[in-house]
Short mmCIF file of N, CA and C in Angstrom, two decimals:
data_model
loop_
_atom_site.label_atom_id
_atom_site.label_comp_id
_atom_site.label_asym_id
_atom_site.label_seq_id
_atom_site.Cartn_x
_atom_site.Cartn_y
_atom_site.Cartn_z
N MET A 781 -7.59 104.97 -4.42
CA MET A 781 -6.23 104.82 -4.74
C MET A 781 -5.40 105.52 -3.64
N LYS A 782 -4.39 104.88 -3.22
CA LYS A 782 -3.56 105.38 -2.14
C LYS A 782 -2.15 105.47 -2.62
N VAL A 783 -1.52 106.64 -2.37
CA VAL A 783 -0.16 106.87 -2.82
C VAL A 783 0.70 107.28 -1.62
N ASN A 784 1.80 106.68 -1.37
CA ASN A 784 2.68 107.01 -0.28
C ASN A 784 3.97 107.55 -0.97
N VAL A 785 4.40 108.73 -0.39
CA VAL A 785 5.63 109.30 -0.85
C VAL A 785 6.54 109.46 0.38
N GLU A 786 7.71 108.92 0.28
CA GLU A 786 8.65 108.98 1.43
C GLU A 786 9.86 109.83 0.95
N VAL A 787 10.08 110.84 1.77
CA VAL A 787 11.23 111.77 1.45
C VAL A 787 12.18 111.67 2.59
N THR A 788 13.44 111.47 2.24
CA THR A 788 14.49 111.47 3.22
C THR A 788 15.34 112.74 3.05
N CYS A 789 15.33 113.53 4.06
CA CYS A 789 16.13 114.79 4.04
C CYS A 789 16.46 115.18 5.46
N THR A 790 17.41 116.13 5.54
CA THR A 790 17.85 116.66 6.86
C THR A 790 16.85 117.78 7.26
N PRO A 791 16.78 118.12 8.51
CA PRO A 791 15.92 119.21 8.95
C PRO A 791 16.21 120.53 8.21
N GLU A 792 17.49 120.78 7.94
CA GLU A 792 17.87 122.00 7.23
C GLU A 792 17.29 122.01 5.83
N GLU A 793 17.32 120.81 5.16
CA GLU A 793 16.79 120.69 3.81
C GLU A 793 15.29 120.87 3.83
N ALA A 794 14.60 120.27 4.80
CA ALA A 794 13.17 120.43 4.91
C ALA A 794 12.71 121.86 5.21
N ARG A 795 13.52 122.51 6.03
CA ARG A 795 13.24 123.93 6.35
C ARG A 795 13.33 124.82 5.08
N ALA A 796 14.40 124.57 4.32
CA ALA A 796 14.59 125.34 3.07
C ALA A 796 13.49 125.01 2.05
N PHE A 797 13.12 123.74 1.96
CA PHE A 797 12.09 123.35 1.02
C PHE A 797 10.76 124.00 1.37
N MET A 798 10.41 124.07 2.65
CA MET A 798 9.16 124.69 3.09
C MET A 798 9.17 126.21 3.09
N GLY A 799 10.39 126.78 2.95
CA GLY A 799 10.47 128.23 2.91
C GLY A 799 10.59 128.86 4.32
N LEU A 800 10.92 128.07 5.29
CA LEU A 800 11.02 128.56 6.67
C LEU A 800 12.44 129.21 6.88
N PRO A 801 12.49 130.24 7.75
CA PRO A 801 13.78 130.93 7.90
C PRO A 801 14.75 130.06 8.75
N ASP A 802 16.06 130.27 8.53
CA ASP A 802 17.07 129.58 9.26
C ASP A 802 17.35 130.44 10.53
N ILE A 803 16.97 129.96 11.67
CA ILE A 803 17.13 130.75 12.90
C ILE A 803 18.32 130.29 13.74
N LYS A 804 19.12 129.39 13.21
CA LYS A 804 20.29 128.85 13.95
C LYS A 804 21.22 129.93 14.39
N PRO A 805 21.60 130.92 13.53
CA PRO A 805 22.51 132.00 13.99
C PRO A 805 21.94 132.82 15.16
N MET A 806 20.66 133.06 15.09
CA MET A 806 20.00 133.79 16.22
C MET A 806 19.98 132.95 17.51
N GLN A 807 19.69 131.66 17.35
CA GLN A 807 19.70 130.80 18.44
C GLN A 807 21.09 130.70 19.16
N ASP A 808 22.13 130.67 18.30
CA ASP A 808 23.51 130.58 18.80
C ASP A 808 23.84 131.87 19.56
N ARG A 809 23.48 133.05 19.07
CA ARG A 809 23.73 134.27 19.77
C ARG A 809 23.04 134.32 21.10
N ILE A 810 21.73 133.92 21.08
CA ILE A 810 20.96 133.97 22.30
C ILE A 810 21.50 132.97 23.33
N MET A 811 21.84 131.77 22.92
CA MET A 811 22.41 130.78 23.83
C MET A 811 23.70 131.27 24.39
N GLY A 812 24.54 131.98 23.60
CA GLY A 812 25.81 132.50 24.08
C GLY A 812 25.58 133.56 25.18
N GLU A 813 24.57 134.41 24.95
CA GLU A 813 24.23 135.43 25.92
C GLU A 813 23.68 134.85 27.23
N ILE A 814 22.84 133.85 27.06
CA ILE A 814 22.30 133.14 28.28
C ILE A 814 23.39 132.48 29.04
N GLU A 815 24.33 131.84 28.36
CA GLU A 815 25.46 131.19 29.01
C GLU A 815 26.30 132.17 29.77
N GLU A 816 26.57 133.39 29.16
CA GLU A 816 27.38 134.39 29.76
C GLU A 816 26.64 134.95 31.02
N ARG A 817 25.38 135.14 30.96
CA ARG A 817 24.63 135.61 32.12
C ARG A 817 24.63 134.57 33.24
N LEU A 818 24.47 133.33 32.85
CA LEU A 818 24.47 132.25 33.86
C LEU A 818 25.81 132.16 34.54
N ARG A 819 26.89 132.26 33.82
CA ARG A 819 28.19 132.21 34.43
C ARG A 819 28.43 133.41 35.38
N SER A 820 27.98 134.60 34.98
CA SER A 820 28.19 135.76 35.90
C SER A 820 27.32 135.59 37.11
N SER A 821 26.17 135.02 36.96
CA SER A 821 25.27 134.78 38.11
C SER A 821 25.86 133.72 39.08
N LEU A 822 26.47 132.72 38.49
CA LEU A 822 27.10 131.67 39.34
C LEU A 822 28.28 132.23 40.09
N GLY A 823 28.98 133.22 39.49
CA GLY A 823 30.10 133.82 40.14
C GLY A 823 29.63 134.55 41.41
N ALA A 824 28.44 135.15 41.34
CA ALA A 824 27.87 135.85 42.51
C ALA A 824 27.41 134.89 43.63
N MET A 825 27.19 133.61 43.20
CA MET A 825 26.72 132.62 44.17
C MET A 825 27.86 131.86 44.79
N ASN A 826 29.13 132.27 44.53
CA ASN A 826 30.24 131.66 45.13
C ASN A 826 30.22 131.93 46.62
N PRO A 827 30.37 130.86 47.45
CA PRO A 827 30.27 131.05 48.92
C PRO A 827 31.28 132.07 49.46
N GLU A 828 32.45 132.09 48.91
CA GLU A 828 33.47 133.09 49.39
C GLU A 828 32.98 134.50 49.09
N THR A 829 32.40 134.70 47.94
CA THR A 829 31.93 136.08 47.59
C THR A 829 30.77 136.47 48.50
N ILE A 830 29.81 135.57 48.76
CA ILE A 830 28.69 135.86 49.62
C ILE A 830 29.23 136.15 51.07
N PHE A 831 30.18 135.35 51.53
CA PHE A 831 30.76 135.53 52.86
C PHE A 831 31.37 136.96 53.01
N LYS A 832 32.16 137.32 51.98
CA LYS A 832 32.87 138.64 52.00
C LYS A 832 31.83 139.78 51.95
N THR A 833 30.74 139.59 51.19
CA THR A 833 29.68 140.60 51.07
C THR A 833 28.93 140.82 52.39
N TRP A 834 28.55 139.69 53.03
CA TRP A 834 27.69 139.77 54.16
C TRP A 834 28.49 139.96 55.49
N LEU A 835 29.68 139.45 55.59
CA LEU A 835 30.41 139.50 56.83
C LEU A 835 30.66 140.90 57.39
N PRO A 836 31.06 141.85 56.68
CA PRO A 836 31.31 143.17 57.27
C PRO A 836 30.07 143.78 57.93
N ALA A 837 28.93 143.61 57.34
CA ALA A 837 27.69 144.13 57.94
C ALA A 837 27.36 143.38 59.19
N SER A 838 27.46 142.09 59.20
CA SER A 838 27.14 141.30 60.40
C SER A 838 28.15 141.56 61.52
N MET A 839 29.40 141.70 61.13
CA MET A 839 30.43 141.96 62.21
C MET A 839 30.20 143.34 62.82
N GLN A 840 29.81 144.30 62.01
CA GLN A 840 29.54 145.63 62.56
C GLN A 840 28.35 145.56 63.51
N GLY A 841 27.36 144.81 63.14
CA GLY A 841 26.21 144.63 64.04
C GLY A 841 26.58 143.97 65.34
N MET A 842 27.46 142.96 65.24
CA MET A 842 27.88 142.26 66.45
C MET A 842 28.70 143.22 67.36
N ASP A 843 29.54 144.07 66.73
CA ASP A 843 30.29 145.04 67.46
C ASP A 843 29.39 145.99 68.25
N GLN A 844 28.37 146.48 67.59
CA GLN A 844 27.43 147.39 68.24
C GLN A 844 26.69 146.69 69.40
N MET A 845 26.34 145.42 69.15
CA MET A 845 25.63 144.64 70.17
C MET A 845 26.50 144.49 71.42
N GLN A 846 27.82 144.21 71.20
CA GLN A 846 28.69 144.06 72.34
C GLN A 846 28.90 145.34 73.10
N GLN A 847 28.95 146.47 72.38
CA GLN A 847 29.12 147.78 73.03
C GLN A 847 27.86 148.10 73.85
N MET A 848 26.69 147.81 73.29
CA MET A 848 25.43 148.07 74.08
C MET A 848 25.39 147.17 75.32
N GLN A 849 25.82 145.94 75.18
CA GLN A 849 25.82 145.01 76.33
C GLN A 849 26.79 145.49 77.35
N GLN A 850 27.97 145.99 77.04
CA GLN A 850 28.91 146.51 77.99
C GLN A 850 28.33 147.75 78.71
N VAL A 851 27.63 148.64 78.00
CA VAL A 851 27.01 149.80 78.59
C VAL A 851 25.92 149.37 79.55
N PHE A 852 25.14 148.38 79.15
CA PHE A 852 24.08 147.89 80.06
C PHE A 852 24.63 147.29 81.32
N TRP A 853 25.66 146.45 81.22
CA TRP A 853 26.20 145.83 82.44
C TRP A 853 26.91 146.86 83.29
N SER A 854 27.54 147.85 82.74
CA SER A 854 28.21 148.86 83.57
C SER A 854 27.18 149.73 84.28
N GLN A 855 26.03 150.06 83.61
CA GLN A 855 25.00 150.84 84.26
C GLN A 855 24.32 149.99 85.35
N LEU A 856 24.14 148.71 85.09
CA LEU A 856 23.53 147.83 86.10
C LEU A 856 24.47 147.76 87.35
N ALA A 857 25.78 147.65 87.12
CA ALA A 857 26.76 147.62 88.20
C ALA A 857 26.75 148.92 89.03
N ASN A 858 26.59 150.08 88.31
CA ASN A 858 26.50 151.36 88.95
C ASN A 858 25.25 151.44 89.88
N ILE A 859 24.19 150.93 89.35
CA ILE A 859 22.93 151.00 90.12
C ILE A 859 23.08 150.08 91.36
N ALA A 860 23.69 148.89 91.17
CA ALA A 860 23.84 147.96 92.31
C ALA A 860 24.77 148.53 93.37
N THR A 861 25.72 149.28 93.01
CA THR A 861 26.66 149.88 94.02
C THR A 861 26.22 151.22 94.53
N GLY A 862 25.03 151.69 94.05
CA GLY A 862 24.52 152.97 94.50
C GLY A 862 25.07 154.16 93.79
N GLY A 863 25.74 153.92 92.65
CA GLY A 863 26.29 154.99 91.84
C GLY A 863 25.22 155.59 90.90
N SER A 864 25.60 156.61 90.18
CA SER A 864 24.68 157.32 89.30
C SER A 864 24.78 156.63 87.91
N THR A 865 23.68 156.65 87.17
CA THR A 865 23.72 156.11 85.79
C THR A 865 24.01 157.24 84.82
N LYS A 866 24.00 158.51 85.28
CA LYS A 866 24.32 159.64 84.36
C LYS A 866 25.86 159.78 84.23
N LYS A 867 26.24 160.14 83.00
CA LYS A 867 27.60 160.39 82.76
C LYS A 867 27.93 161.79 83.21
N GLU A 868 29.06 161.93 83.90
CA GLU A 868 29.39 163.27 84.44
C GLU A 868 30.48 163.87 83.67
#
């Protein structure tokens, strides 16, 4: 003998009937927190923010490089003209 029972219900009704906990409020809180973290992370990925963060360090490095280059060329010019490389 074969018996088929068909039940039509919503997932919430099935969950309650089976005695499973309703985790929707917890899921909503977690998804809200994930969304907040994602938005703050995306704010840090803004090209303008990255540019402002990295530019001062790279510009300072370029400044130092130019100063070293000027010292090198002035010392080379002193050597070529027979001058001293020591600062007096």
